[in-house]
PDB file of C-alpha atoms in Angstrom:
ATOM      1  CA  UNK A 261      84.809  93.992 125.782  1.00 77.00           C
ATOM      2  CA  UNK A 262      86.503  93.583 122.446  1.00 84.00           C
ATOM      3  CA  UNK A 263      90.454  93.266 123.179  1.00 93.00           C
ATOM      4  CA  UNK A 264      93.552  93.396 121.384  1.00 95.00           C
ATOM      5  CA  UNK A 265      96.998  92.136 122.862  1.00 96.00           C
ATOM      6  CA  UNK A 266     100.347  92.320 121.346  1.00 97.00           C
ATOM      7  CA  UNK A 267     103.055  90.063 121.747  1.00 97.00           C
ATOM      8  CA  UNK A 268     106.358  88.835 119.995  1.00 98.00           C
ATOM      9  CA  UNK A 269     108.116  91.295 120.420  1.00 98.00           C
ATOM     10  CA  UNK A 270     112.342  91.821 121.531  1.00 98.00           C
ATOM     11  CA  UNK A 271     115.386  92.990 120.596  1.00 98.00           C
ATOM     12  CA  UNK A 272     117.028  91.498 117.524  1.00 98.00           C
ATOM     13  CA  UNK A 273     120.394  91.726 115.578  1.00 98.00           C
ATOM     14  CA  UNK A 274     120.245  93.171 112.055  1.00 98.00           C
ATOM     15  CA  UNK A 275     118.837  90.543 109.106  1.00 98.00           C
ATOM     16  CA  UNK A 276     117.381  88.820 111.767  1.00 98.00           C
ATOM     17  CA  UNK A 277     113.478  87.582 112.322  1.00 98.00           C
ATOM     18  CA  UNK A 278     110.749  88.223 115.132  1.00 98.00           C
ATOM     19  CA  UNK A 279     107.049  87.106 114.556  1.00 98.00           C
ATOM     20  CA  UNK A 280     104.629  89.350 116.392  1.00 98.00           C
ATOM     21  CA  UNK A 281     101.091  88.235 117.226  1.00 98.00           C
ATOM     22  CA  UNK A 282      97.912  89.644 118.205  1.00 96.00           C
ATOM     23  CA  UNK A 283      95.576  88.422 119.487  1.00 95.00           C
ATOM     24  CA  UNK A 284      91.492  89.179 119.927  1.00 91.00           C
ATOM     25  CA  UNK A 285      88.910  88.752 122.076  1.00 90.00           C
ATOM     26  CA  UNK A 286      84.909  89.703 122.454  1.00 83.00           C
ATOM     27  CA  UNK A 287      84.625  90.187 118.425  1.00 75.00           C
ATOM     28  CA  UNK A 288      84.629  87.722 115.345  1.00 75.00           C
ATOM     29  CA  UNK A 289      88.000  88.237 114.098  1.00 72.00           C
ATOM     30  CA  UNK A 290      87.002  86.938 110.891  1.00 78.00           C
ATOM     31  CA  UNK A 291      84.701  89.979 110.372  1.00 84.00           C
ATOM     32  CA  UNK A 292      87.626  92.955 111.054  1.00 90.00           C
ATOM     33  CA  UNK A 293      90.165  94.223 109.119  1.00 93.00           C
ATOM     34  CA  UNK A 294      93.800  94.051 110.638  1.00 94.00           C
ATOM     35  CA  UNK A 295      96.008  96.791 110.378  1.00 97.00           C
ATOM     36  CA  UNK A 296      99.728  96.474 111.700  1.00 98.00           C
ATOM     37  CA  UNK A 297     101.133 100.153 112.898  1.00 98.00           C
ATOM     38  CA  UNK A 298     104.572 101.000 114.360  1.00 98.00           C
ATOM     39  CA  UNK A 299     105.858 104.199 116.422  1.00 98.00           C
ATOM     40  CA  UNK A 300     109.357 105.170 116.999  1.00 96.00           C
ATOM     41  CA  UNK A 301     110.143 107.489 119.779  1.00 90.00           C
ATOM     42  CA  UNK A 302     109.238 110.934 118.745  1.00 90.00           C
ATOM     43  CA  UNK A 303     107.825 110.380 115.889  1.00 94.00           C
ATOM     44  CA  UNK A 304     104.315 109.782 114.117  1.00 95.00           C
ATOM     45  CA  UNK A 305     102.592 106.305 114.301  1.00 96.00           C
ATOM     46  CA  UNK A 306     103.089 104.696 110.488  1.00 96.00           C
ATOM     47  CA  UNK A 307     101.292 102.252 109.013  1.00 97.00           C
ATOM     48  CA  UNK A 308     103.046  98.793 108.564  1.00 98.00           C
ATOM     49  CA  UNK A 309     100.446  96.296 107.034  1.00 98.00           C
ATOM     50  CA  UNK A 310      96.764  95.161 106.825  1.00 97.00           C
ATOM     51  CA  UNK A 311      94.800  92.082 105.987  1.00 95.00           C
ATOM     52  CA  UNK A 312      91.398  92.308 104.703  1.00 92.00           C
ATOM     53  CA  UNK A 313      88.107  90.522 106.518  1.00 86.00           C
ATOM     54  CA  UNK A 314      86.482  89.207 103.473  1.00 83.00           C
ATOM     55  CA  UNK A 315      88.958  88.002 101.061  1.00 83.00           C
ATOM     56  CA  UNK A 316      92.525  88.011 103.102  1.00 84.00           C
ATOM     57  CA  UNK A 317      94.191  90.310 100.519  1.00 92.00           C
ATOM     58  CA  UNK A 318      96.412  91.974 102.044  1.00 96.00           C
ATOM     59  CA  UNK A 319      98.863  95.033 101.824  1.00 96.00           C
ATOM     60  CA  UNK A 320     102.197  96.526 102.674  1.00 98.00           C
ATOM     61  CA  UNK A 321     104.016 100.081 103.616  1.00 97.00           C
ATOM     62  CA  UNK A 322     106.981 100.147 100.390  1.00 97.00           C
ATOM     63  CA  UNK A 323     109.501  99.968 103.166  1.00 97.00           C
ATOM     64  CA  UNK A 324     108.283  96.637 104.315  1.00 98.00           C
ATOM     65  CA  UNK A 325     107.279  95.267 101.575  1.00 98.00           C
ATOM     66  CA  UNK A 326     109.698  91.727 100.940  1.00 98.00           C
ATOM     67  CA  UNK A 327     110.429  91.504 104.096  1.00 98.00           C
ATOM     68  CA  UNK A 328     107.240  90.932 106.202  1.00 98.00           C
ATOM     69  CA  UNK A 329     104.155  89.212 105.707  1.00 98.00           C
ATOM     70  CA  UNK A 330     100.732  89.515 107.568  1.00 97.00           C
ATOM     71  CA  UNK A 331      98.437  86.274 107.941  1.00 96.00           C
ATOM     72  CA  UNK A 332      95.376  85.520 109.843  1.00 92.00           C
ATOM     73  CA  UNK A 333      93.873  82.152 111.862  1.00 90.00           C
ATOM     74  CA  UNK A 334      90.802  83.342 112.475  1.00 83.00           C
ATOM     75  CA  UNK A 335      90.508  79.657 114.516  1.00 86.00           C
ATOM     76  CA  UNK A 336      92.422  80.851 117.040  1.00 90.00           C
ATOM     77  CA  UNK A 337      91.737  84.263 116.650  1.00 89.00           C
ATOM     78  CA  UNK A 338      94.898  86.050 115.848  1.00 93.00           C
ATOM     79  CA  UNK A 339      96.551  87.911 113.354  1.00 95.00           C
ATOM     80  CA  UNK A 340     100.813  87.753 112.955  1.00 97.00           C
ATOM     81  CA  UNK A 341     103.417  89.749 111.691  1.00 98.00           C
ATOM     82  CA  UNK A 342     106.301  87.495 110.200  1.00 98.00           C
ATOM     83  CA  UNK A 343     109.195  90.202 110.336  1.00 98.00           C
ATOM     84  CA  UNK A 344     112.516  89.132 108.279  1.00 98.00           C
ATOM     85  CA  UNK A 345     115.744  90.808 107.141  1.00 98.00           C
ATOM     86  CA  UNK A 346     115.006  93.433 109.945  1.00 98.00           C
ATOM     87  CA  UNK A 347     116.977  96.550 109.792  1.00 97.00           C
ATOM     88  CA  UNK A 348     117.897  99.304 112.421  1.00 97.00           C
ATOM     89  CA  UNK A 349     115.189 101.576 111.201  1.00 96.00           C
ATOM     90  CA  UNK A 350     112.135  98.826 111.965  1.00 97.00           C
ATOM     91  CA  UNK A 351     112.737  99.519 115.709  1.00 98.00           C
ATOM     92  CA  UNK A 352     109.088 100.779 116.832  1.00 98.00           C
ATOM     93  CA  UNK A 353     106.446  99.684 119.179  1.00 98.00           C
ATOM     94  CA  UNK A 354     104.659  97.892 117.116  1.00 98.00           C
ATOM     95  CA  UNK A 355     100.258  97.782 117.447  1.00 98.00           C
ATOM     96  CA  UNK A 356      97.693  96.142 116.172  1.00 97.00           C
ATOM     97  CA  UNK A 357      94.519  97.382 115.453  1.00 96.00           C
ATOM     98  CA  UNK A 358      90.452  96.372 114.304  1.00 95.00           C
ATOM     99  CA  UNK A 359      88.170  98.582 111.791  1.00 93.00           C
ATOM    100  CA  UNK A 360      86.327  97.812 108.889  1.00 88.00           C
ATOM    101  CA  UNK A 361      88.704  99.046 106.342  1.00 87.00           C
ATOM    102  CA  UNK A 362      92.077  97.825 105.167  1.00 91.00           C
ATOM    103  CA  UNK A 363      93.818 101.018 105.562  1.00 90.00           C
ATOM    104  CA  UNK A 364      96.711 103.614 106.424  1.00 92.00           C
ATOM    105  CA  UNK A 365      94.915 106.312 108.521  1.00 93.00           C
ATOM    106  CA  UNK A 366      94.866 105.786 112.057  1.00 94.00           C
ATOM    107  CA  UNK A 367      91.362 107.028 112.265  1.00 94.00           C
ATOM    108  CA  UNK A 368      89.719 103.823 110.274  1.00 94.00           C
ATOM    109  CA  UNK A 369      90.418 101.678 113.409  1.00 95.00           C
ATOM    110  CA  UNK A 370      88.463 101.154 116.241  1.00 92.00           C
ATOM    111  CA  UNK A 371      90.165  98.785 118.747  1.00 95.00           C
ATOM    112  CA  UNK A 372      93.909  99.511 119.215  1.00 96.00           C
ATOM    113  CA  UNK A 373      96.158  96.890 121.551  1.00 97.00           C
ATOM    114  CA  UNK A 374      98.672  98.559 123.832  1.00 97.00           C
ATOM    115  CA  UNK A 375     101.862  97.382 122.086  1.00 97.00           C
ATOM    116  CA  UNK A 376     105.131  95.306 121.657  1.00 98.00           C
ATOM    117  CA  UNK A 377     108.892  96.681 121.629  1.00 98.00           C
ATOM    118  CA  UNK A 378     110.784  95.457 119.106  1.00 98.00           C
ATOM    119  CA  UNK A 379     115.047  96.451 118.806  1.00 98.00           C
ATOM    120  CA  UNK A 380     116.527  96.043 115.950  1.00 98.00           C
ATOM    121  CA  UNK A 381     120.399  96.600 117.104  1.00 97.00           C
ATOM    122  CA  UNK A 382     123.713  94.823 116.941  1.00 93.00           C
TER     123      UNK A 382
END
């Protein structure tokens, strides 16, 4: 069975850093795109980030962008989310999730993990 778990995640002060991780199972990581979502209580899921199979290019939702970066080790088959400078509106569950495009719509991936809290708050 091809299995996605989240992990990383807490509560943090403002400007502070978390690194979330996911990691697979039952699949060759190295042949799935990686998309980072987030989803803050009552509102729509949001894509965060993705990281391409075949070249690791990689992009970033504007409000992220500077502040986190996605990276793959496809050794140990996981994907990360290296969150910095976090602000108050970052607090989300955060997912990760497998398809074969490097995209924003929810519908473009196939294997979803459960999720990780993260709390950005003084």
């Amino acid at each position: 069975q091809l299995q996605l778990v989240e992990s990383g995640g807490g509560l943090v002060q403002p400007g502070g850093s978390l690194r979330l991780s996911c990691a697979t199972s039952g699949f060759i990581l190295g042949y799935y795109d990686i998309g980072w979502f987030r989803q803050a209580p009552g509102k729509e899921r949001e894509g965060v980030s993705c990281i391409s199979s075949s070249d690791d290019s990689t992009n970033y939702a504007d409000s992220v962008k500077g502040r986190f970066t996605i990276s793959r080790d496809n050794a140990k088959d996981t994907v990360y989310l290296q969150m910095n400078s976090l602000k108050p509106e970052d607090t989300a569950v955060y997912y990760c999730a497998a398809g074969l495009l490097c995209s924003w719509s929810e519908s473009d991936y196939n294997y979803w993990g459960q999720g990780t809290q993260v709390t950005v708050s003084s």
